[in-house]
Tab-separated table of C-alpha atoms in Angstrom:
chain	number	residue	atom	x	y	z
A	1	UNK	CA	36.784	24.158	-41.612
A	2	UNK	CA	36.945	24.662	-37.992
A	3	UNK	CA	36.715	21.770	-35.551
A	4	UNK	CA	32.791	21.399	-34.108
A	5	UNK	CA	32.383	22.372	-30.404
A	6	UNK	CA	33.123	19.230	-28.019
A	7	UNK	CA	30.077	18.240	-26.642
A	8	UNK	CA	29.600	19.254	-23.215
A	9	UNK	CA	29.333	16.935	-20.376
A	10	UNK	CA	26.368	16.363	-18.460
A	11	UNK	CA	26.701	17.690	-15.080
A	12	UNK	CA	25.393	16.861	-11.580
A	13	UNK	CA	23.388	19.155	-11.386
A	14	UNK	CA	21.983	18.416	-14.678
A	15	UNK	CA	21.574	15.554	-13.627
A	16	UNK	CA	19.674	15.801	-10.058
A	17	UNK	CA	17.493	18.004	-12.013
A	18	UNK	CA	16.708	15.413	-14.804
A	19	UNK	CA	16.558	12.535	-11.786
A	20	UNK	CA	13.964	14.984	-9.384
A	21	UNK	CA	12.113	15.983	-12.518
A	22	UNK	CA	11.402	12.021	-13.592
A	23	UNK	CA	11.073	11.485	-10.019
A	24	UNK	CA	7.875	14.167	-9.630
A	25	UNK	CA	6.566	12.877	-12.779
A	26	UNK	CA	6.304	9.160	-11.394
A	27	UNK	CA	4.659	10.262	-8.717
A	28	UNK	CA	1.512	12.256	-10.298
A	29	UNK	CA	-1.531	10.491	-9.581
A	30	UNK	CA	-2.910	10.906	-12.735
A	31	UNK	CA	-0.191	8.766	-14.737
A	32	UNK	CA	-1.356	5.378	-14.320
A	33	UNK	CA	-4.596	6.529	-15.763
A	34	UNK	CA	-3.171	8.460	-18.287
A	35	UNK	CA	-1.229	5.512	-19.554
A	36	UNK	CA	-4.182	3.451	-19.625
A	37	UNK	CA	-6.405	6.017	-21.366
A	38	UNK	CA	-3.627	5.726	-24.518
A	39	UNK	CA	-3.526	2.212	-24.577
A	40	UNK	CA	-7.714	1.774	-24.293
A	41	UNK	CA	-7.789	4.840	-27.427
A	42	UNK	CA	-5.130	2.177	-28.954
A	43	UNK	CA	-7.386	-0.720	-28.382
A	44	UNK	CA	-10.953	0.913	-30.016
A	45	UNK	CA	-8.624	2.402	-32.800
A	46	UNK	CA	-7.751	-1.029	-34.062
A	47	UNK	CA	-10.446	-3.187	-33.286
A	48	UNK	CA	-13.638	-0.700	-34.123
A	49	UNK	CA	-13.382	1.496	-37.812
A	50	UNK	CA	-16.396	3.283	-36.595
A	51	UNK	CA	-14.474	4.635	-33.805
A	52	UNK	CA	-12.051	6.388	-35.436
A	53	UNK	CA	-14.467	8.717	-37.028
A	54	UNK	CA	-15.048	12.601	-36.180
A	55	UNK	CA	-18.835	11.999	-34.421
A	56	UNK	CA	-18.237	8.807	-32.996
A	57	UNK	CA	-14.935	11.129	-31.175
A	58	UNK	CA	-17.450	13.746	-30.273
A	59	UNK	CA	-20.136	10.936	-28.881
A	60	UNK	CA	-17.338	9.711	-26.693
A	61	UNK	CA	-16.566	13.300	-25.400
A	62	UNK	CA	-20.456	13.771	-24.483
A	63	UNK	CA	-20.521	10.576	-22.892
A	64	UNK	CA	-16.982	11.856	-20.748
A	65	UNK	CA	-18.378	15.144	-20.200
A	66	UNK	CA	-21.313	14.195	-18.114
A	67	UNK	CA	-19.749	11.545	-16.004
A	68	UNK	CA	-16.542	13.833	-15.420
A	69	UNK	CA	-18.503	16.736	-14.700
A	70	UNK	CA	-19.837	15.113	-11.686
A	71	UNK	CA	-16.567	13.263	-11.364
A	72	UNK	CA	-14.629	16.456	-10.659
A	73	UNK	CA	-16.813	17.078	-7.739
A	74	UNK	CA	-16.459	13.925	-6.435
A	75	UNK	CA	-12.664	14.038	-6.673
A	76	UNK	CA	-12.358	17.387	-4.373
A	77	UNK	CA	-14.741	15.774	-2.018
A	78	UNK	CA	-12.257	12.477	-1.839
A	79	UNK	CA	-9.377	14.564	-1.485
A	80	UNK	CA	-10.957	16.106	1.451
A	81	UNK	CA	-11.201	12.575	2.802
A	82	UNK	CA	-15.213	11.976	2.158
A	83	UNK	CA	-17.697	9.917	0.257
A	84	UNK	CA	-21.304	10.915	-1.650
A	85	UNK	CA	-23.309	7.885	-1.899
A	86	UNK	CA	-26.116	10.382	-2.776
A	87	UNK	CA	-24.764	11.940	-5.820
A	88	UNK	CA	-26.208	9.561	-8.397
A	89	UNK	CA	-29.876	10.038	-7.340
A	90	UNK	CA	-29.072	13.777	-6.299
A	91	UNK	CA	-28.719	14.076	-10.127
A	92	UNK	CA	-32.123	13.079	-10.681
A	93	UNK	CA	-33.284	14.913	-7.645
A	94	UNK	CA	-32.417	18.537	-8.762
A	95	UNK	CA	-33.979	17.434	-12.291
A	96	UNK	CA	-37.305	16.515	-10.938
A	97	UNK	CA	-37.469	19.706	-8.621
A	98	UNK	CA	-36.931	21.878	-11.561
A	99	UNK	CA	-39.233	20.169	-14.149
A	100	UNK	CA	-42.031	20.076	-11.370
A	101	UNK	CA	-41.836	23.805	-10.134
A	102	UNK	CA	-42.158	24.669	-13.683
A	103	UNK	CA	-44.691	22.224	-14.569
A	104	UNK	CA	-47.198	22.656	-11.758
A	105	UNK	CA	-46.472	26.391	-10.456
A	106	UNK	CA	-46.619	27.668	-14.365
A	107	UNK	CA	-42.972	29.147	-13.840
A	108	UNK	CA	-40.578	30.234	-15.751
A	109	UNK	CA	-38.250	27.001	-16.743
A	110	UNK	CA	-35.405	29.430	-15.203
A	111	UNK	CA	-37.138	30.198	-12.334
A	112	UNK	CA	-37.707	26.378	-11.737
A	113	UNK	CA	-33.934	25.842	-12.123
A	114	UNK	CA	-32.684	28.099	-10.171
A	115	UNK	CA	-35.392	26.742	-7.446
A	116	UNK	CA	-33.433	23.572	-7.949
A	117	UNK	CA	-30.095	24.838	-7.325
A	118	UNK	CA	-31.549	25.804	-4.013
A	119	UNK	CA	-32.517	22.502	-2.930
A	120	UNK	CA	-29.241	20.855	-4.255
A	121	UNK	CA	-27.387	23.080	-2.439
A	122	UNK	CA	-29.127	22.379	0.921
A	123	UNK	CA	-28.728	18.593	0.339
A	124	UNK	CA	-25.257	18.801	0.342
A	125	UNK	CA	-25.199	20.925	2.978
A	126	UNK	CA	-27.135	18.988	5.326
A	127	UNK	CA	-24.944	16.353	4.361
A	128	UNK	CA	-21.763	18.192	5.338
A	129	UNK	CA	-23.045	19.293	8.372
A	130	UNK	CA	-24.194	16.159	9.674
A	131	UNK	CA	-20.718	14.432	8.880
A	132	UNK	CA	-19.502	17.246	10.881
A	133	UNK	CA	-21.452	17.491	13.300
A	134	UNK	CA	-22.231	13.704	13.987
A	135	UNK	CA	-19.176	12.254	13.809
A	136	UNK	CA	-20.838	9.441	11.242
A	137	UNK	CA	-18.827	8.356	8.381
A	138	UNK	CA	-19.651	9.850	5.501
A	139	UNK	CA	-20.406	6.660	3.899
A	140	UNK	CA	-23.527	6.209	5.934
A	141	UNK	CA	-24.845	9.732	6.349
A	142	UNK	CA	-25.154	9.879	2.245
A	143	UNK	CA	-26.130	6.002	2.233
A	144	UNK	CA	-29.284	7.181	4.538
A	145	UNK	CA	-29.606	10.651	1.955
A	146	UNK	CA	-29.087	8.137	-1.254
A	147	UNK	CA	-32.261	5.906	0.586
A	148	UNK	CA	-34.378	8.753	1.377
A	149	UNK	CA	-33.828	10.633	-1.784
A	150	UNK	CA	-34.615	7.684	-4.146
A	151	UNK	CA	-38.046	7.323	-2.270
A	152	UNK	CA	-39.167	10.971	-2.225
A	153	UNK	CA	-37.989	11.040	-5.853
A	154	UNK	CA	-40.494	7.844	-6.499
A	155	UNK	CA	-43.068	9.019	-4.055
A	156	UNK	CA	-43.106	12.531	-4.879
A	157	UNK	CA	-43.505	11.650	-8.651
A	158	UNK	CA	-46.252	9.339	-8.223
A	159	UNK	CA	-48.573	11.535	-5.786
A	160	UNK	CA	-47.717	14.718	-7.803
A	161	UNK	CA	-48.189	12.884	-11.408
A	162	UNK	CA	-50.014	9.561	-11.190
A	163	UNK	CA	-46.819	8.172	-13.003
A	164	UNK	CA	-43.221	7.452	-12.228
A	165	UNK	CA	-42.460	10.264	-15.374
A	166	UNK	CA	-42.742	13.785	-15.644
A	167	UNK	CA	-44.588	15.704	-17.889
A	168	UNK	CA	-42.554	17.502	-20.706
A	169	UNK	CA	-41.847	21.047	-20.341
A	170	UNK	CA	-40.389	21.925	-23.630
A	171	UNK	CA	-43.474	24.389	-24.870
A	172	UNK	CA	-43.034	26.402	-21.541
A	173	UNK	CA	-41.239	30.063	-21.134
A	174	UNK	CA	-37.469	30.031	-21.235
A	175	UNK	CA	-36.860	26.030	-21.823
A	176	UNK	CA	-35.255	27.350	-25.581
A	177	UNK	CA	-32.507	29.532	-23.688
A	178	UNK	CA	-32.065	27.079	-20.581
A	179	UNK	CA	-31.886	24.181	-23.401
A	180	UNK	CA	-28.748	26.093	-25.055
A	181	UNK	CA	-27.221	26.307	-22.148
A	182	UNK	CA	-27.394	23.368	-20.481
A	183	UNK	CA	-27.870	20.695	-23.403
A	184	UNK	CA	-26.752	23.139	-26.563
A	185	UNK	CA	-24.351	22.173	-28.827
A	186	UNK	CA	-21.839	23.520	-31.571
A	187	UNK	CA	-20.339	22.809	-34.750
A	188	UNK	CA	-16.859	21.766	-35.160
A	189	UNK	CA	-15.995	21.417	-38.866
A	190	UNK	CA	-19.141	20.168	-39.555
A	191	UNK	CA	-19.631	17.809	-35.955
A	192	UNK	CA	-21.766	18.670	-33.582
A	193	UNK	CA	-20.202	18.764	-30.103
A	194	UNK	CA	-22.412	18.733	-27.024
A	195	UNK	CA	-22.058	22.151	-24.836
A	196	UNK	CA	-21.641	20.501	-21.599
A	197	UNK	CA	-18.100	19.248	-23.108
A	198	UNK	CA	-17.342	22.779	-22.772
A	199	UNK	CA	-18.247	22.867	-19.022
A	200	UNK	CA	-16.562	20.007	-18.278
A	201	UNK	CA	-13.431	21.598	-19.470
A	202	UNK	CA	-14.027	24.503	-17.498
A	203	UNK	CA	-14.719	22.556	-14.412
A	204	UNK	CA	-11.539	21.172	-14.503
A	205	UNK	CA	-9.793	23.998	-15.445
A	206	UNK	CA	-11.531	26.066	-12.334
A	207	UNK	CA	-11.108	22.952	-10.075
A	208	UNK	CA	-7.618	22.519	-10.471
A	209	UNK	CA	-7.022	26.302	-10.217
A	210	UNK	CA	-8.340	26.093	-6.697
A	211	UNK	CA	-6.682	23.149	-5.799
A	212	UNK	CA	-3.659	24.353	-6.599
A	213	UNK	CA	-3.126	28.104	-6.408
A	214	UNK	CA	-5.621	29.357	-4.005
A	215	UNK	CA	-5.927	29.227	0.371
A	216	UNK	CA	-8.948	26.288	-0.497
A	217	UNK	CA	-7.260	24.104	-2.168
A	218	UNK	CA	-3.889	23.825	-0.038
A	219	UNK	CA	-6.763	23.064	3.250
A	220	UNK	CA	-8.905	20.794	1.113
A	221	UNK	CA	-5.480	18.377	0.800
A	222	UNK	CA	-5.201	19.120	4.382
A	223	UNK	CA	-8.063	18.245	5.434
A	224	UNK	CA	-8.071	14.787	3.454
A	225	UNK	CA	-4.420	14.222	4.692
A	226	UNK	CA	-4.831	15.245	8.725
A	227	UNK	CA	-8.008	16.584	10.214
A	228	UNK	CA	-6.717	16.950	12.891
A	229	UNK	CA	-3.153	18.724	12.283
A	230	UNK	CA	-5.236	20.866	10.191
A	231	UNK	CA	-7.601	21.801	12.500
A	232	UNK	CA	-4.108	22.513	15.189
A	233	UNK	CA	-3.073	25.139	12.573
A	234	UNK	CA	-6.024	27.004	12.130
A	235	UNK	CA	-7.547	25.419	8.726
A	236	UNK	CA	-11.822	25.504	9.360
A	237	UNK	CA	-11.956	21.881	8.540
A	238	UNK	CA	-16.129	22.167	9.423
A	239	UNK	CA	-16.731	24.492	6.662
A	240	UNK	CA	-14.117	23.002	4.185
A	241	UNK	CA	-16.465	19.862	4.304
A	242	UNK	CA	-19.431	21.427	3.858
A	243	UNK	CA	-18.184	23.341	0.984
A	244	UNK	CA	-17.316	19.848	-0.771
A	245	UNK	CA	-20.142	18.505	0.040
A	246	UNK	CA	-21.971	21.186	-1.775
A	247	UNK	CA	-19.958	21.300	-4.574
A	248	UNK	CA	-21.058	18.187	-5.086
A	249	UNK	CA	-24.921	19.578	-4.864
A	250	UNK	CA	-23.793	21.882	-7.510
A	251	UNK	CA	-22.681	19.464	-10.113
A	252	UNK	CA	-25.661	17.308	-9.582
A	253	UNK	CA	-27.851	20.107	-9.950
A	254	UNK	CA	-26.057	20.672	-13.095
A	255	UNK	CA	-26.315	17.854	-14.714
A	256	UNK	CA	-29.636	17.152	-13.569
A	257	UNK	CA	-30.556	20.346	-15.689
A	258	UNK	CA	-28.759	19.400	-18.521
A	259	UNK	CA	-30.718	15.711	-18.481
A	260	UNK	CA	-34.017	17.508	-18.043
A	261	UNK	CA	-33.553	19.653	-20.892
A	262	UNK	CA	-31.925	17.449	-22.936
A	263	UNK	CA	-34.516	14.894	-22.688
A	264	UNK	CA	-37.898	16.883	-21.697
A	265	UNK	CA	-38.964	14.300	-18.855
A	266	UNK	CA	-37.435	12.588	-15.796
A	267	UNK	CA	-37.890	9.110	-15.140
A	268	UNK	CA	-38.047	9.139	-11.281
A	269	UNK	CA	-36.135	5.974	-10.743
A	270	UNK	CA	-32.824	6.677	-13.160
A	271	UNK	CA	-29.672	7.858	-11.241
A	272	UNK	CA	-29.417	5.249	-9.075
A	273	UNK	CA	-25.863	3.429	-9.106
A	274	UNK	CA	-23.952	6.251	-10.904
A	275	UNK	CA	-22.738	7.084	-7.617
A	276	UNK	CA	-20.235	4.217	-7.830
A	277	UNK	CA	-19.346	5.217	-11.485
A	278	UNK	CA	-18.651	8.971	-10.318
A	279	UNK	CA	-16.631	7.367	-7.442
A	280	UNK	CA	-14.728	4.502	-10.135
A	281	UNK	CA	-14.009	7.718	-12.732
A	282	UNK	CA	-12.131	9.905	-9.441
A	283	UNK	CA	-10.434	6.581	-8.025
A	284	UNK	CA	-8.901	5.733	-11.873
A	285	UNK	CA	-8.342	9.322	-11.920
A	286	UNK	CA	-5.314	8.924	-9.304
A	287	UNK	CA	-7.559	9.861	-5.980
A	288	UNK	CA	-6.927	8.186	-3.221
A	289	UNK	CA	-8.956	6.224	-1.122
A	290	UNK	CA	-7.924	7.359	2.102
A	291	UNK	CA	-7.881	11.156	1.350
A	292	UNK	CA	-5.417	13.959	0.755
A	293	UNK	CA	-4.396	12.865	-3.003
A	294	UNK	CA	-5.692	13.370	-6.335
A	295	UNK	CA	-5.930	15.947	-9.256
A	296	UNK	CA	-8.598	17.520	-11.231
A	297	UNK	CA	-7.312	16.768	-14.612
A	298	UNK	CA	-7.000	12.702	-13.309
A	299	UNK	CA	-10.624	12.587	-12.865
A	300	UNK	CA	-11.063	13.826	-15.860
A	301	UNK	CA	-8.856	10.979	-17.570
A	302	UNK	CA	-10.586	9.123	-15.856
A	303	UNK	CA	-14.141	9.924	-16.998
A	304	UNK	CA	-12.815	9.953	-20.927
A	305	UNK	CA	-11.848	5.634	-19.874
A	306	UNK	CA	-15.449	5.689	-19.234
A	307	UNK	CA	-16.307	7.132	-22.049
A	308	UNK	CA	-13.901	5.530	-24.456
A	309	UNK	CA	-15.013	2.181	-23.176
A	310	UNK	CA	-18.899	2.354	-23.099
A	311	UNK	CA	-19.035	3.861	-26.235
A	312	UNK	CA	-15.668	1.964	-27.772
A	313	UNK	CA	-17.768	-1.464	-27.183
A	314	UNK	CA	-20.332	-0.439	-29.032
A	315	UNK	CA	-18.646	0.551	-31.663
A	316	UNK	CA	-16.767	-2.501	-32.032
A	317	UNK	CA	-19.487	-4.359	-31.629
A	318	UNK	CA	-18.936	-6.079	-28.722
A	319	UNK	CA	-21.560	-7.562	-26.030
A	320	UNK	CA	-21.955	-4.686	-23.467
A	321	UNK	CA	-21.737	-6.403	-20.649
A	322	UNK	CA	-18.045	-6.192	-21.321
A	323	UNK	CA	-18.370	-2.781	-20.266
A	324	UNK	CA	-19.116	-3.481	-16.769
A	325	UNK	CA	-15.654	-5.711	-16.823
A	326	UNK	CA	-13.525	-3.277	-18.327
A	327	UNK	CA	-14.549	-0.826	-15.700
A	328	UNK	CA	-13.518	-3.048	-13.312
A	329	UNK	CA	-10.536	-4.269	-14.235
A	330	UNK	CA	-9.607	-0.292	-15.096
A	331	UNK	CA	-10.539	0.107	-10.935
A	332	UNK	CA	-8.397	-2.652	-9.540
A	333	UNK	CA	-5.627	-1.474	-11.380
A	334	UNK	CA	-6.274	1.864	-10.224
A	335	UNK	CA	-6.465	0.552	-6.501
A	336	UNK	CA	-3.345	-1.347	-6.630
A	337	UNK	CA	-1.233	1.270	-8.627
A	338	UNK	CA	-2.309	4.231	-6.440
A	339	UNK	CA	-1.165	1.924	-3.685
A	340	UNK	CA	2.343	1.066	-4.882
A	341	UNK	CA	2.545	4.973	-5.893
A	342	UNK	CA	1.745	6.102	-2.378
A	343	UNK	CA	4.348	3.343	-0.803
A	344	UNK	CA	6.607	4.435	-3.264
A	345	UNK	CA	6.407	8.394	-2.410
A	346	UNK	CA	6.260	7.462	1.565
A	347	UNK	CA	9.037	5.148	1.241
A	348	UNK	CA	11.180	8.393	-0.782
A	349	UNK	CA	10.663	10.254	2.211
């Protein structure tokens, strides 16, 4: 028999390539988070049966799907180097503008929705332009909209309804078809799986898309990394910011349809602090802090933590106020690891 082939040698080349390809892969934002979103699925896999089942899998994906939906928003908006304190009530905002057009005007539910959209959209806008414009922080421009939003969403209710609730809209003209849309769901061999999972994926899938093949995205990091280069080379850092800004209109209005018709009535107080867990779900998602850094698919990983881990401690029967814990510990580690990454990357250059 002949002799088998020598093995051949690795070469330099082979392996600079091997060393630049490790090298990329350390620095991804998303990898600290992805690591952490095996070992937290490891955790609820041993410690909670009931978690390991088909629907308790599909409960965790709903619970994802909501918070990343909003969380992918977020994320562009922190890579542009800004901050929505606004977005949790904003949710709740575009809900009760929909389900009170349609209530009170006898609209179509559509026709309400849409209505919505329109106001969502001009919240964020007025919030983009006034960072731009003012000079403010973004912090406390949407701090002042978060304020003034939570009232009118309290006031308005009351004056308009006697009570801090909405009426239900569900017998009304096109609430079956906006239902299926925006709180439908489907069968996977034989579990039902929520439709906004669907648009979640698609969010990120579009989101990351822009970021990272079109003219947007490559200003949006430029933007978040130097205003003011960016502005020097022509990137229209004004209406960049605005755009994010009402992106993040968009998802609220989103989900605020999807918790209108999923539930039939609004409570005019809910919303408020999911601001912080859209921000936690983008920061454990690899974005950074201070702008310019981030990726669609890590805020995603970062919603499914959030996910995993309020619905894992139920499952395992834990108390819940673990939850809040968890979700902090998950952020700090977040903070410092994005930290050490971006040392790590500056000190590489």
């Amino acid at each position: 028999m002949p002799d088998a082939p020598a093995a051949t040698p690795a070469t330099g080349d082979d392996r600079l390539r091997a060393s630049t390809g490790l090298a990329r892969l350390t620095r991804r934002p998303e990898l600290a988070s992805l690591v952490g979103a095996v070992l937290i699925f490891a955790l609820f896999m041993v410690v909670a049966p009931s978690f390991r089942s088909a629907d308790a899998m599909a409960t965790v994906l709903y619970a994802s799907s909501t918070m990343g939906i909003m969380a992918v928003a977020v994320g562009l908006l922190m890579i542009g180097d800004e901050f929505d304190l606004s977005s949790g009530v904003a949710v709740t905002t575009a809900a009760l503008a929909a389900t009170m057009l349609n209530y009170n005007l006898h609209l179509n539910t559509w026709v309400g929705s849409l209505g919505a959209l329109v106001v969502s959209l001009a919240i964020g806008a007025l919030n983009g332009w006034l960072v731009t414009r003012t000079g403010i922080p973004s912090f406390l421009i949407t701090l002042s909209a978060f304020l003034m939003l939570q009232g009118l969403n309290l006031a308005v209710t009351k004056l308009v309804t006697g009570q801090v609730a909405t009426p239900v809209i569900s017998d009304m003209e096109g609430f079956p078809t906006a239902h299926a849309v925006f709180a439908g769901s489907f069968d996977v061999a034989g579990v039902q799986v929520r439709a906004t999972v669907l648009w979640w994926i698609g969010a990120v899938v579009l989101a990351t898309w822009v970021l990272h093949r079109t003219r947007l995205g490559n200003w949006i990091f430029a933007v978040g990394g130097n205003p003011d280069a960016a502005r020097a080379v022509g990137v229209p850092v004004t209406r960049v910011k605005i755009i994010l800004f009402m992106t993040v209109g968009f998802a609220a209005w989103f989900v605020g349809q999807h918790t209108l018709y999923m539930f039939d009535s609004i409570q005019a107080g809910q919303g408020v602090g999911n601001e912080f867990l859209y921000i936690i779900a983008a920061v454990i998602g690899g974005c950074a802090l201070t702008g310019g850094r981030g990726t669609a698919v890590g805020t995603a990983v970062g919603a499914l933590i959030f996910g995993m881990t309020n619905q894992g401690i139920v499952y395992a029967g834990w108390n819940p106020d673990w939850f809040k814990f968890f979700l902090g510990a998950m952020l700090l580690f977040a903070v410092l690891t994005n930290t050490s990454f971006s040392r790590l990357t500056e000190g590489r250059r």
